[in-house]
Short mmCIF file of C-alpha atoms in Angstrom, two decimals:
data_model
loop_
_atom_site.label_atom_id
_atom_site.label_comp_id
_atom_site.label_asym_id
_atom_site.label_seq_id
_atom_site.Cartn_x
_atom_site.Cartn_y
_atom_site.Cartn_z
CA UNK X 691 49.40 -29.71 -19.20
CA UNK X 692 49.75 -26.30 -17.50
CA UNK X 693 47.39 -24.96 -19.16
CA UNK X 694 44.66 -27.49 -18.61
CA UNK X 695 45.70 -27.00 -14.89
CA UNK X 696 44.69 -23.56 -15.01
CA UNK X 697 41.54 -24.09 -16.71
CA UNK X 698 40.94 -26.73 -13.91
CA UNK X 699 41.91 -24.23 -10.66
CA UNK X 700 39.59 -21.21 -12.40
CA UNK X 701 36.73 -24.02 -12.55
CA UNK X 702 37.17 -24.93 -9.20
CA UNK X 703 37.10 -21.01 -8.17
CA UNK X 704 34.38 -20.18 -10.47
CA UNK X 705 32.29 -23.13 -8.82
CA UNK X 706 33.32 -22.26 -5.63
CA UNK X 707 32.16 -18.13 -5.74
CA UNK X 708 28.76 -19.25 -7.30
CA UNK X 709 27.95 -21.66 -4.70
CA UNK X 710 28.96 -18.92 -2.27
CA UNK X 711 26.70 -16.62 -3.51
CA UNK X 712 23.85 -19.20 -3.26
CA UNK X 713 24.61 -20.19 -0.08
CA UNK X 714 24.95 -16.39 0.97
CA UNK X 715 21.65 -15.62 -0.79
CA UNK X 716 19.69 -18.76 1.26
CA UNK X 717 20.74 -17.70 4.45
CA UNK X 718 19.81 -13.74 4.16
CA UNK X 719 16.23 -15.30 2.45
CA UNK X 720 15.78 -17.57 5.68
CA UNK X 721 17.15 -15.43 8.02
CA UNK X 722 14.32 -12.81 6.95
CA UNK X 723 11.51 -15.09 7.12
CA UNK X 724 12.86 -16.02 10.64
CA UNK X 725 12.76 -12.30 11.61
CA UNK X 726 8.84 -12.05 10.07
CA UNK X 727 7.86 -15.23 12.68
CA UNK X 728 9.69 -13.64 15.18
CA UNK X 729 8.10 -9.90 14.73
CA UNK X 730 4.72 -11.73 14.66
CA UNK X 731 4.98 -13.25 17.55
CA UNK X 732 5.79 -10.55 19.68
CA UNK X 733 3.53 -8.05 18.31
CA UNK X 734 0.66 -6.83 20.33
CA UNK X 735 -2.62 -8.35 18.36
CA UNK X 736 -5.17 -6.34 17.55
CA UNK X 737 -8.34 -6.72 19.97
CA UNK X 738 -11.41 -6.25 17.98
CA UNK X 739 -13.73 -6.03 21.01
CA UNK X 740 -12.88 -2.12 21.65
CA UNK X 741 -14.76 0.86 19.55
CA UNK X 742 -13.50 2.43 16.70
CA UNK X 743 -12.86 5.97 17.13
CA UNK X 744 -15.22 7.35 14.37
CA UNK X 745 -16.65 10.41 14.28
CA UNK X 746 -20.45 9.13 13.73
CA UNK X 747 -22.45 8.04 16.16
CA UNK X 748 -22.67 4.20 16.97
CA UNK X 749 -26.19 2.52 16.06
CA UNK X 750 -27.76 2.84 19.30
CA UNK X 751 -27.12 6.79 19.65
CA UNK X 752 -28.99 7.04 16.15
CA UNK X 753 -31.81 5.44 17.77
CA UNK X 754 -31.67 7.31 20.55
CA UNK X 755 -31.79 10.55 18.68
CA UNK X 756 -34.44 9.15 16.57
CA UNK X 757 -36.82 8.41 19.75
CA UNK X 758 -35.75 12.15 21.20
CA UNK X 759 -37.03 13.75 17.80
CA UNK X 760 -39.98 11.66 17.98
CA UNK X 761 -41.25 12.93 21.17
CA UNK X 762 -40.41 17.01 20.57
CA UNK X 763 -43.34 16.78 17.47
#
């Protein structure tokens, strides 16, 4: 009977670190898609109304240019 005992308590501790180490992974999985929600909303967002800072020349200063070498011929 001792023995069967012992097979029962290492069971019960074998059991016991596994679901530990489930439990342990769950929490560091949620706990990093919490921090994601949380660095999204406070980030600054992105306004897409302001120029890029390109070096060529925007659409109307190609027209412009065209006009300008259209009057020196």
């Amino acid at each position: 009977m001792k023995l069967d005992d012992l097979y029962k308590w290492l069971g019960y501790g074998l059991v016991s670190i596994f679901l530990f180490y489930i439990i342990a992974k769950s929490l560091k999985f949620q706990a990093g898609v919490v921090e994601g929600l949380v660095n999204l909303a406070t980030s600054k967002p992105s306004n897409t109304n302001e120029p890029s800072n390109t070096s060529e020349p925007s659409n109307k200063e190609n027209e412009e240019n065209e006009e300008n070498k259209d009057d020196t011929d």
